[in-house]
Short mmCIF file of C-alpha atoms in Angstrom, two decimals:
data_model
loop_
_atom_site.label_atom_id
_atom_site.label_comp_id
_atom_site.label_asym_id
_atom_site.label_seq_id
_atom_site.Cartn_x
_atom_site.Cartn_y
_atom_site.Cartn_z
CA MET G 1 -66.40 -28.68 -21.03
CA HIS G 2 -68.39 -31.81 -21.77
CA SER G 3 -70.38 -30.29 -24.67
CA LYS G 4 -67.14 -29.17 -26.30
CA HIS G 5 -65.86 -32.73 -25.93
CA SER G 6 -68.87 -34.24 -27.70
CA SER G 7 -68.98 -31.66 -30.50
CA GLN G 8 -65.30 -32.29 -31.13
CA ILE G 9 -65.96 -36.01 -31.62
CA ASN G 10 -68.25 -35.37 -34.58
CA GLU G 11 -65.44 -33.82 -36.58
CA THR G 12 -62.98 -36.62 -35.98
CA ILE G 13 -62.49 -39.84 -37.86
CA SER G 14 -63.76 -43.02 -36.32
CA TRP G 15 -63.97 -46.69 -37.29
CA VAL G 16 -67.17 -47.50 -39.15
CA GLY G 17 -67.55 -51.20 -38.34
CA LYS G 18 -68.28 -52.40 -34.83
CA TRP G 19 -65.51 -55.00 -35.01
CA THR G 20 -62.96 -52.80 -36.72
CA PHE G 21 -61.13 -51.70 -33.60
CA VAL G 22 -60.88 -55.33 -32.48
CA LEU G 23 -59.55 -56.44 -35.88
CA ALA G 24 -57.17 -53.49 -36.17
CA ALA G 25 -55.82 -53.85 -32.63
CA ALA G 26 -55.54 -57.63 -32.99
CA GLY G 27 -53.81 -57.04 -36.32
CA SER G 28 -51.42 -54.68 -34.60
CA ALA G 29 -50.83 -57.22 -31.84
CA VAL G 30 -50.47 -60.32 -34.02
CA GLY G 31 -47.12 -60.14 -35.71
CA LEU G 32 -44.13 -62.27 -36.55
CA GLY G 33 -43.25 -62.45 -32.85
CA ASN G 34 -46.57 -64.08 -32.04
CA ILE G 35 -46.54 -66.68 -34.71
CA TRP G 36 -43.07 -67.80 -33.85
CA GLY G 37 -42.11 -66.34 -30.46
CA PHE G 38 -45.05 -67.34 -28.32
CA PRO G 39 -45.24 -71.04 -29.27
CA TYR G 40 -41.47 -71.37 -29.05
CA LYS G 41 -41.30 -69.82 -25.58
CA ALA G 42 -44.28 -71.88 -24.45
CA GLY G 43 -42.58 -75.06 -25.62
CA THR G 44 -39.24 -74.38 -23.96
CA GLU G 45 -40.57 -72.79 -20.74
CA GLY G 46 -42.79 -75.60 -19.48
CA GLY G 47 -45.62 -75.85 -22.03
CA GLY G 48 -49.03 -75.54 -20.41
CA ALA G 49 -47.47 -73.99 -17.30
CA PHE G 50 -46.10 -71.13 -19.40
CA VAL G 51 -49.43 -70.67 -21.22
CA LEU G 52 -51.18 -70.38 -17.84
CA ILE G 53 -48.67 -67.85 -16.48
CA TYR G 54 -48.87 -65.94 -19.77
CA LEU G 55 -52.67 -65.65 -19.48
CA LEU G 56 -52.32 -64.35 -15.92
CA CYS G 57 -49.75 -61.79 -17.12
CA ILE G 58 -52.09 -60.67 -19.92
CA LEU G 59 -54.76 -59.98 -17.26
CA ALA G 60 -52.39 -58.31 -14.78
CA VAL G 61 -50.16 -56.33 -17.14
CA GLY G 62 -51.47 -56.31 -20.70
CA LEU G 63 -55.15 -55.63 -20.17
CA PRO G 64 -54.86 -52.69 -17.72
CA ILE G 65 -52.24 -50.90 -19.86
CA MET G 66 -54.19 -51.55 -23.06
CA MET G 67 -57.30 -50.06 -21.41
CA ALA G 68 -55.25 -47.06 -20.22
CA GLU G 69 -53.96 -46.43 -23.76
CA ILE G 70 -57.49 -46.63 -25.22
CA ILE G 71 -58.94 -44.36 -22.51
CA ILE G 72 -56.29 -41.69 -23.14
CA GLY G 73 -56.53 -42.04 -26.95
CA ARG G 74 -60.33 -42.05 -27.22
CA ARG G 75 -60.77 -39.19 -24.76
CA ALA G 76 -58.55 -36.85 -26.77
CA ARG G 77 -59.35 -38.21 -30.26
CA LYS G 78 -55.79 -37.25 -31.13
CA SER G 79 -52.45 -38.86 -31.99
CA PRO G 80 -50.46 -40.22 -29.00
CA VAL G 81 -48.36 -37.05 -28.55
CA ASN G 82 -51.38 -34.76 -28.26
CA ALA G 83 -53.50 -37.36 -26.46
CA MET G 84 -50.92 -37.56 -23.65
CA LYS G 85 -50.55 -33.79 -23.62
CA ASN G 86 -54.33 -33.20 -23.41
CA ALA G 87 -54.85 -35.88 -20.75
CA ALA G 88 -52.09 -34.31 -18.64
CA ILE G 89 -53.41 -30.75 -19.01
CA ASP G 90 -57.01 -31.87 -18.30
CA SER G 91 -55.72 -33.53 -15.12
CA GLY G 92 -53.94 -30.34 -14.08
CA LYS G 93 -50.48 -31.72 -14.80
CA THR G 94 -47.56 -30.55 -16.93
CA SER G 95 -47.78 -31.00 -20.71
CA ASN G 96 -44.33 -32.63 -20.59
CA TRP G 97 -46.14 -35.98 -20.41
CA GLN G 98 -46.35 -35.73 -24.20
CA VAL G 99 -42.78 -37.13 -24.16
CA VAL G 100 -44.40 -40.54 -23.64
CA GLY G 101 -46.25 -40.04 -26.92
CA TRP G 102 -43.05 -39.02 -28.67
CA SER G 103 -41.18 -42.09 -27.47
CA GLY G 104 -44.00 -44.19 -28.96
CA LEU G 105 -43.73 -42.50 -32.35
CA ILE G 106 -39.97 -42.97 -32.42
CA SER G 107 -40.10 -46.63 -31.46
CA GLY G 108 -42.82 -47.24 -34.07
CA ILE G 109 -40.67 -45.91 -36.91
CA LEU G 110 -37.53 -47.69 -35.64
CA ILE G 111 -39.34 -51.03 -35.28
CA LEU G 112 -40.88 -50.64 -38.74
CA SER G 113 -37.41 -50.11 -40.22
CA PHE G 114 -36.13 -53.60 -39.36
CA TYR G 115 -39.50 -55.34 -39.24
CA SER G 116 -39.97 -54.46 -42.89
CA VAL G 117 -36.72 -56.21 -43.85
CA ILE G 118 -37.80 -59.45 -42.16
CA ALA G 119 -41.32 -59.14 -43.60
CA GLY G 120 -39.70 -58.66 -47.01
CA ILE G 121 -37.98 -62.03 -46.58
CA CYS G 122 -41.45 -63.54 -45.85
CA LEU G 123 -42.80 -62.04 -49.08
CA ASN G 124 -39.84 -63.43 -51.01
CA TYR G 125 -40.43 -66.87 -49.48
CA ILE G 126 -44.00 -67.00 -50.85
CA LEU G 127 -42.36 -67.37 -54.29
CA ILE G 128 -39.45 -69.51 -53.12
CA SER G 129 -41.71 -72.07 -51.42
CA ALA G 130 -43.99 -72.27 -54.45
CA SER G 131 -41.19 -73.67 -56.59
CA PRO G 132 -38.19 -74.61 -54.41
CA ALA G 133 -34.92 -75.23 -56.23
CA ALA G 134 -34.32 -79.00 -56.26
CA ASP G 135 -30.55 -78.82 -55.85
CA VAL G 136 -30.45 -76.18 -53.07
CA SER G 137 -30.90 -77.07 -49.39
CA SER G 138 -33.09 -74.78 -47.30
CA VAL G 139 -30.06 -73.63 -45.32
CA GLU G 140 -28.28 -72.65 -48.54
CA GLN G 141 -31.51 -71.02 -49.76
CA PHE G 142 -31.67 -68.78 -46.69
CA GLY G 143 -28.01 -67.90 -47.26
CA ILE G 144 -28.71 -67.00 -50.90
CA VAL G 145 -31.60 -64.73 -49.86
CA THR G 146 -29.80 -62.91 -47.05
CA SER G 147 -26.38 -62.58 -48.69
CA SER G 148 -27.82 -60.46 -51.52
CA SER G 149 -28.35 -56.93 -50.24
CA GLY G 150 -30.02 -56.03 -53.55
CA ARG G 151 -32.63 -58.74 -53.15
CA LEU G 152 -33.33 -57.84 -49.51
CA LEU G 153 -33.58 -54.17 -50.43
CA PHE G 154 -36.05 -54.94 -53.23
CA TRP G 155 -38.47 -56.82 -50.92
CA HIS G 156 -37.96 -54.31 -48.09
CA SER G 157 -38.96 -51.56 -50.56
CA ILE G 158 -42.06 -53.50 -51.67
CA PHE G 159 -43.17 -53.98 -48.07
CA ILE G 160 -42.69 -50.32 -47.14
CA ALA G 161 -44.53 -49.29 -50.32
CA LEU G 162 -47.52 -51.45 -49.30
CA ASN G 163 -47.54 -49.69 -45.92
CA ILE G 164 -47.41 -46.23 -47.49
CA LEU G 165 -50.27 -47.11 -49.86
CA ILE G 166 -52.54 -48.39 -47.10
CA ILE G 167 -51.81 -45.58 -44.63
CA SER G 168 -52.09 -42.79 -47.22
CA ALA G 169 -55.57 -44.03 -48.21
CA GLY G 170 -56.78 -42.97 -44.76
CA VAL G 171 -58.17 -44.52 -41.60
CA VAL G 172 -61.45 -45.81 -43.05
CA ASP G 173 -60.51 -46.39 -46.71
CA GLY G 174 -57.01 -47.60 -45.94
CA ILE G 175 -56.55 -49.20 -42.54
CA GLU G 176 -60.15 -50.25 -41.89
CA ARG G 177 -60.60 -51.74 -45.35
CA MET G 178 -57.30 -53.63 -45.11
CA VAL G 179 -57.80 -55.11 -41.64
CA ARG G 180 -61.29 -56.26 -42.57
CA LEU G 181 -59.75 -58.12 -45.49
CA LEU G 182 -56.46 -59.24 -43.91
CA MET G 183 -57.64 -60.51 -40.53
CA PRO G 184 -60.26 -62.99 -41.84
CA MET G 185 -57.66 -64.16 -44.37
CA LEU G 186 -55.19 -64.63 -41.53
CA PHE G 187 -57.69 -66.77 -39.62
CA ILE G 188 -58.60 -68.91 -42.64
CA LEU G 189 -54.93 -69.51 -43.51
CA MET G 190 -54.23 -70.30 -39.86
CA LEU G 191 -56.95 -72.95 -39.78
CA VAL G 192 -55.68 -74.41 -43.07
CA MET G 193 -52.21 -74.68 -41.52
CA VAL G 194 -53.57 -76.35 -38.35
CA ILE G 195 -55.50 -78.90 -40.45
CA ASN G 196 -52.32 -79.48 -42.47
CA ALA G 197 -50.45 -80.11 -39.18
CA MET G 198 -53.09 -82.66 -38.18
CA ILE G 199 -52.66 -84.51 -41.46
CA ASN G 200 -48.92 -84.19 -42.07
CA GLY G 201 -47.54 -83.61 -38.59
CA ASP G 202 -47.09 -85.32 -35.25
CA PHE G 203 -50.11 -83.56 -33.76
CA ALA G 204 -50.17 -85.41 -30.44
CA ARG G 205 -46.59 -84.44 -29.69
CA GLY G 206 -47.23 -80.85 -30.74
CA LEU G 207 -50.19 -80.71 -28.34
CA SER G 208 -48.23 -82.06 -25.41
CA PHE G 209 -45.27 -79.74 -26.18
CA LEU G 210 -47.62 -76.73 -25.99
CA PHE G 211 -50.06 -77.74 -23.31
CA ALA G 212 -48.68 -80.42 -21.01
CA PRO G 213 -47.66 -78.37 -17.99
CA ASP G 214 -44.14 -79.04 -16.82
CA PHE G 215 -43.72 -77.05 -13.60
CA SER G 216 -40.13 -78.24 -13.19
CA GLN G 217 -39.21 -75.81 -16.00
CA VAL G 218 -40.85 -72.88 -14.23
CA ASP G 219 -38.76 -70.41 -12.23
CA ALA G 220 -38.60 -66.64 -11.74
CA THR G 221 -37.31 -66.06 -15.27
CA THR G 222 -40.33 -67.93 -16.69
CA PHE G 223 -42.57 -65.35 -15.05
CA LEU G 224 -40.48 -62.51 -16.42
CA ARG G 225 -40.45 -64.01 -19.92
CA ALA G 226 -44.20 -64.60 -19.83
CA MET G 227 -44.69 -61.04 -18.67
CA GLY G 228 -42.43 -59.67 -21.39
CA GLN G 229 -44.27 -61.74 -24.00
CA ALA G 230 -47.67 -60.55 -22.68
CA PHE G 231 -46.53 -56.94 -22.83
CA PHE G 232 -44.89 -57.05 -26.25
CA SER G 233 -47.43 -59.28 -27.92
CA LEU G 234 -50.22 -56.74 -27.34
CA SER G 235 -48.00 -54.05 -28.96
CA LEU G 236 -48.19 -51.75 -25.95
CA GLY G 237 -45.91 -48.82 -25.20
CA MET G 238 -45.48 -47.62 -28.77
CA GLY G 239 -48.60 -45.55 -29.37
CA SER G 240 -50.34 -47.95 -31.77
CA ILE G 241 -53.17 -48.91 -29.43
CA MET G 242 -53.56 -45.33 -28.18
CA CYS G 243 -53.80 -44.14 -31.78
CA TYR G 244 -56.30 -46.84 -32.81
CA GLY G 245 -58.23 -46.11 -29.60
CA SER G 246 -58.64 -42.50 -30.72
CA TYR G 247 -60.72 -43.79 -33.65
CA MET G 248 -62.92 -45.97 -31.42
CA PRO G 249 -66.61 -44.95 -31.43
CA GLN G 250 -67.81 -43.48 -28.14
CA ASN G 251 -70.46 -46.16 -27.54
CA GLU G 252 -68.03 -49.10 -27.58
CA ASN G 253 -67.18 -50.77 -24.28
CA ILE G 254 -63.45 -50.39 -23.63
CA PHE G 255 -63.18 -53.28 -21.18
CA LYS G 256 -64.98 -55.86 -23.32
CA THR G 257 -63.16 -54.73 -26.45
CA SER G 258 -59.74 -54.95 -24.78
CA LEU G 259 -60.57 -58.40 -23.46
CA THR G 260 -61.57 -59.52 -26.97
CA VAL G 261 -58.31 -58.20 -28.47
CA ALA G 262 -56.22 -59.96 -25.80
CA GLY G 263 -58.19 -63.16 -26.37
CA LEU G 264 -57.80 -63.07 -30.15
CA ASP G 265 -54.11 -62.33 -29.87
CA THR G 266 -53.60 -65.34 -27.59
CA LEU G 267 -55.80 -67.58 -29.73
CA ILE G 268 -53.78 -66.82 -32.86
CA ALA G 269 -50.52 -67.45 -31.00
CA ILE G 270 -51.78 -70.85 -29.82
CA LEU G 271 -53.09 -71.75 -33.29
CA ALA G 272 -49.67 -70.83 -34.67
CA GLY G 273 -48.10 -73.29 -32.25
CA LEU G 274 -50.53 -76.00 -33.34
CA ALA G 275 -49.71 -75.25 -36.98
CA ILE G 276 -45.91 -75.23 -36.61
CA PHE G 277 -44.80 -77.69 -33.92
CA PRO G 278 -46.46 -80.90 -35.16
CA ILE G 279 -44.65 -80.35 -38.48
CA ILE G 280 -41.34 -79.73 -36.72
CA PHE G 281 -41.65 -82.95 -34.71
CA ALA G 282 -42.84 -85.05 -37.66
CA TYR G 283 -39.80 -84.01 -39.66
CA GLY G 284 -37.39 -84.54 -36.77
CA MET G 285 -36.35 -80.93 -36.32
CA GLU G 286 -35.31 -79.07 -33.20
CA PRO G 287 -38.01 -76.70 -31.87
CA GLY G 288 -35.48 -74.43 -30.21
CA THR G 289 -33.67 -73.10 -33.26
CA GLY G 290 -35.20 -69.63 -33.00
CA PRO G 291 -36.33 -67.43 -35.86
CA GLY G 292 -34.22 -69.26 -38.46
CA LEU G 293 -36.56 -72.18 -37.93
CA VAL G 294 -39.34 -70.53 -39.93
CA PHE G 295 -37.20 -69.95 -43.00
CA VAL G 296 -34.96 -73.00 -42.82
CA SER G 297 -36.66 -75.94 -41.09
CA LEU G 298 -40.19 -75.27 -42.30
CA LEU G 299 -39.11 -74.71 -45.88
CA SER G 300 -37.43 -78.13 -45.98
CA ALA G 301 -40.59 -79.68 -44.47
CA PHE G 302 -42.76 -78.06 -47.15
CA VAL G 303 -40.49 -79.48 -49.85
CA ASP G 304 -41.06 -83.04 -48.57
CA MET G 305 -44.77 -82.62 -47.87
CA PRO G 306 -47.63 -83.59 -50.16
CA PHE G 307 -49.00 -80.35 -51.69
CA GLY G 308 -46.05 -78.57 -50.07
CA ASN G 309 -45.89 -76.16 -53.01
CA ILE G 310 -49.39 -74.96 -51.99
CA VAL G 311 -49.05 -75.23 -48.19
CA GLY G 312 -45.67 -73.45 -48.21
CA PRO G 313 -46.80 -70.31 -50.01
CA ALA G 314 -49.96 -70.27 -47.85
CA PHE G 315 -47.81 -70.28 -44.72
CA PHE G 316 -45.50 -67.47 -45.88
CA ALA G 317 -48.54 -65.49 -47.07
CA LEU G 318 -49.91 -65.90 -43.55
CA LEU G 319 -46.68 -64.55 -42.05
CA SER G 320 -46.68 -61.63 -44.51
CA ILE G 321 -50.28 -60.71 -43.66
CA ALA G 322 -49.51 -60.83 -39.93
CA ALA G 323 -46.49 -58.62 -40.56
CA LEU G 324 -48.44 -56.13 -42.69
CA SER G 325 -51.29 -55.76 -40.20
CA SER G 326 -48.69 -54.99 -37.49
CA ALA G 327 -46.61 -52.70 -39.66
CA ILE G 328 -49.45 -50.33 -40.54
CA SER G 329 -50.00 -49.76 -36.81
CA LEU G 330 -46.32 -48.80 -36.45
CA LEU G 331 -46.55 -46.06 -39.09
CA GLU G 332 -50.03 -44.71 -38.32
CA PRO G 333 -49.31 -42.85 -35.01
CA SER G 334 -46.59 -40.68 -36.62
CA VAL G 335 -48.67 -40.03 -39.75
CA ALA G 336 -51.66 -39.10 -37.57
CA TYR G 337 -49.50 -36.57 -35.72
CA PHE G 338 -48.16 -34.97 -38.93
CA GLU G 339 -51.67 -34.75 -40.34
CA GLU G 340 -53.19 -33.38 -37.13
CA GLU G 341 -50.56 -30.65 -36.75
CA LYS G 342 -51.18 -29.78 -40.43
CA ILE G 343 -47.44 -30.18 -41.13
CA VAL G 344 -48.20 -31.90 -44.44
CA SER G 345 -51.09 -33.84 -45.99
CA ARG G 346 -51.76 -37.45 -44.97
CA PHE G 347 -50.34 -38.73 -48.26
CA SER G 348 -47.12 -36.70 -47.89
CA ALA G 349 -46.77 -37.73 -44.24
CA ALA G 350 -47.09 -41.40 -45.18
CA MET G 351 -44.51 -40.93 -47.95
CA ILE G 352 -41.99 -38.97 -45.84
CA LEU G 353 -42.20 -41.19 -42.75
CA GLY G 354 -42.37 -44.39 -44.79
CA LEU G 355 -39.26 -43.39 -46.74
CA PHE G 356 -37.52 -42.45 -43.50
CA ALA G 357 -38.22 -45.94 -42.09
CA TRP G 358 -37.11 -47.42 -45.44
CA PHE G 359 -33.84 -45.48 -45.25
CA ILE G 360 -33.04 -46.60 -41.67
CA GLY G 361 -33.96 -50.13 -42.78
CA ILE G 362 -31.03 -50.16 -45.21
CA GLY G 363 -28.83 -50.66 -42.14
CA SER G 364 -30.82 -53.78 -41.27
CA VAL G 365 -30.56 -55.04 -44.86
CA LEU G 366 -26.77 -54.71 -44.64
CA SER G 367 -26.70 -56.41 -41.21
CA PHE G 368 -27.30 -59.71 -43.03
CA ASN G 369 -24.33 -59.27 -45.36
CA ASP G 370 -21.88 -56.36 -45.82
CA TRP G 371 -22.22 -55.02 -42.25
CA SER G 372 -22.63 -58.38 -40.51
CA ASP G 373 -19.30 -57.94 -38.68
CA ILE G 374 -19.81 -54.31 -37.67
CA SER G 375 -21.00 -53.72 -34.09
CA PHE G 376 -23.13 -50.76 -33.07
CA ILE G 377 -24.46 -51.21 -29.51
CA GLY G 378 -22.09 -53.51 -27.58
CA ASN G 379 -21.34 -56.42 -29.90
CA LEU G 380 -24.70 -56.21 -31.72
CA ASN G 381 -25.02 -55.55 -35.44
CA PHE G 382 -27.25 -52.74 -36.73
CA LEU G 383 -30.52 -54.71 -36.86
CA ASP G 384 -30.00 -56.25 -33.42
CA SER G 385 -29.04 -52.84 -32.00
CA ILE G 386 -32.27 -51.21 -33.19
CA ASP G 387 -34.21 -54.24 -31.93
CA TYR G 388 -32.46 -53.96 -28.55
CA LEU G 389 -33.08 -50.21 -28.30
CA THR G 390 -36.82 -50.51 -29.05
CA ASN G 391 -37.65 -53.79 -27.30
CA GLN G 392 -35.50 -53.45 -24.19
CA PHE G 393 -35.77 -49.69 -23.68
CA LEU G 394 -38.36 -47.63 -25.50
CA MET G 395 -41.37 -49.96 -25.36
CA PRO G 396 -41.17 -51.08 -21.71
CA LEU G 397 -40.37 -47.51 -20.68
CA GLY G 398 -43.34 -46.22 -22.69
CA GLY G 399 -45.67 -48.83 -21.21
CA MET G 400 -44.45 -48.17 -17.70
CA MET G 401 -44.93 -44.40 -18.09
CA VAL G 402 -48.46 -44.88 -19.47
CA ALA G 403 -49.29 -47.07 -16.45
CA ILE G 404 -47.79 -44.58 -13.97
CA PHE G 405 -49.58 -41.68 -15.65
CA ALA G 406 -52.96 -43.44 -15.79
CA GLY G 407 -52.65 -44.79 -12.26
CA TRP G 408 -51.27 -41.79 -10.40
CA PHE G 409 -51.82 -38.62 -12.46
CA LEU G 410 -54.89 -39.04 -14.68
CA LYS G 411 -58.01 -37.64 -12.98
CA SER G 412 -60.26 -40.54 -12.00
CA ASN G 413 -63.42 -38.95 -13.36
CA LEU G 414 -61.85 -38.63 -16.82
CA ALA G 415 -61.13 -42.37 -16.91
CA LEU G 416 -64.52 -43.19 -15.38
CA ASP G 417 -66.17 -41.08 -18.05
CA GLU G 418 -64.60 -43.26 -20.77
CA LEU G 419 -65.25 -46.56 -18.97
CA SER G 420 -68.88 -45.42 -18.40
CA SER G 421 -70.33 -45.26 -14.91
CA SER G 422 -72.21 -48.57 -15.17
CA HIS G 423 -68.93 -50.44 -14.68
CA ILE G 424 -67.89 -48.96 -11.38
CA LEU G 425 -66.47 -52.30 -10.19
CA ILE G 426 -64.44 -52.76 -13.37
CA PHE G 427 -63.18 -49.20 -12.97
CA LYS G 428 -62.08 -49.90 -9.37
CA ILE G 429 -60.28 -53.13 -10.31
CA TRP G 430 -58.63 -51.42 -13.30
CA LYS G 431 -57.55 -48.49 -11.12
CA PHE G 432 -55.98 -50.82 -8.56
CA PHE G 433 -54.02 -52.77 -11.20
CA ILE G 434 -52.89 -49.75 -13.22
CA LYS G 435 -51.75 -48.01 -10.02
CA PHE G 436 -49.99 -50.75 -8.09
CA ILE G 437 -49.58 -53.92 -10.14
CA SER G 438 -48.91 -53.13 -13.85
CA PRO G 439 -46.16 -50.49 -13.44
CA VAL G 440 -44.26 -52.66 -10.95
CA LEU G 441 -44.45 -55.74 -13.19
CA VAL G 442 -43.37 -53.82 -16.31
CA ALA G 443 -40.51 -52.32 -14.30
CA ALA G 444 -39.47 -55.86 -13.33
CA VAL G 445 -39.41 -56.92 -16.99
CA PHE G 446 -37.47 -53.77 -17.89
CA VAL G 447 -34.79 -54.40 -15.26
CA TYR G 448 -34.63 -58.14 -16.05
CA GLN G 449 -34.05 -57.44 -19.75
CA LEU G 450 -31.34 -54.92 -19.02
CA VAL G 451 -29.56 -57.28 -16.64
CA SER G 452 -29.84 -60.34 -18.87
#
């Protein structure tokens, strides 16, 4: 059995660079939610206290599930559907576990459909912030952008086209090449923005907002929010990490690599907070205004700022890069499956699935204007409904099932084989968390989100 396993590896694609998996997985993990969501939640949920709880949640929930996804993906060297199926069969269980892989593929395409519309707005804002209209307030500007379905559709189409181009070029020539270019750019832009916040912002207040622990703000919901953020920010439960793990070279250490990805993801989120909040305080804005803050409040700050016409575009370029590095990981698992099953070529798969996501995304484009009053799930518009379906249902369910499978059904020697026998202690700790701690905590988040 083992010799078949190693001969099979030689035929499959794998990342060339040692750091590629880390960059690709961090790229997948760092998205629009990180750059805005994490700092905002940290600021409103007790600052440093939240950051501390978040780090604990990353270790208790995020890391074990991420390792489980990589173990299952790398062992099979297949897309999430077949990786789950193989892992189940090799463990003497039913192949029905592949349903977990399917739910990942579906949530990836659904998330991409609305994510692309918001990322399109970021692309549009690179131009808008370079030469803001003097007589238009930033609130009016956002209204102008979102009320035109034609404009939103144009940028949504551009963003999806970029995804199709990168994915169709292949794992090494497309994804690897892009993440090795995009992620260093993301870091450099991030540092530029932090320096800008030091010069033009109220940096001391930003620091205390993010890091001064206020335990009076901490209650049970803080733990649940931190746990949700830890789970979602590592992009677990949607097949991306499992798929990227299947390209990970056999000699790479899964534990160390996962730890690095979690660390990078958190670092970027904290840097984002240091880049954004000092500016918000210096210009007397409210940190709790949610996602609109990025497009409305920050744009007006860039207009008033020295060199704002350079800093502004740099910031929206940063957001667009973060969005693109996440988006390619949403499309890749489905494309990998189509290619592996020889349904169509990689290029055709990228085109078909990309256009499918583009088509569903039209509903999200219209949610900002023509369909803004139409409810789909409960009283939610189309975009919010798809967001609700993926974030509150499919992803936590997927993550929970991966944890249950890896903890209770996956044969221990298969996991130990991937984690390499030298780390027997790490294996034992991982096994304990993935069996008893992670599934219970994800279930708690799942129930909390449904109830709230």
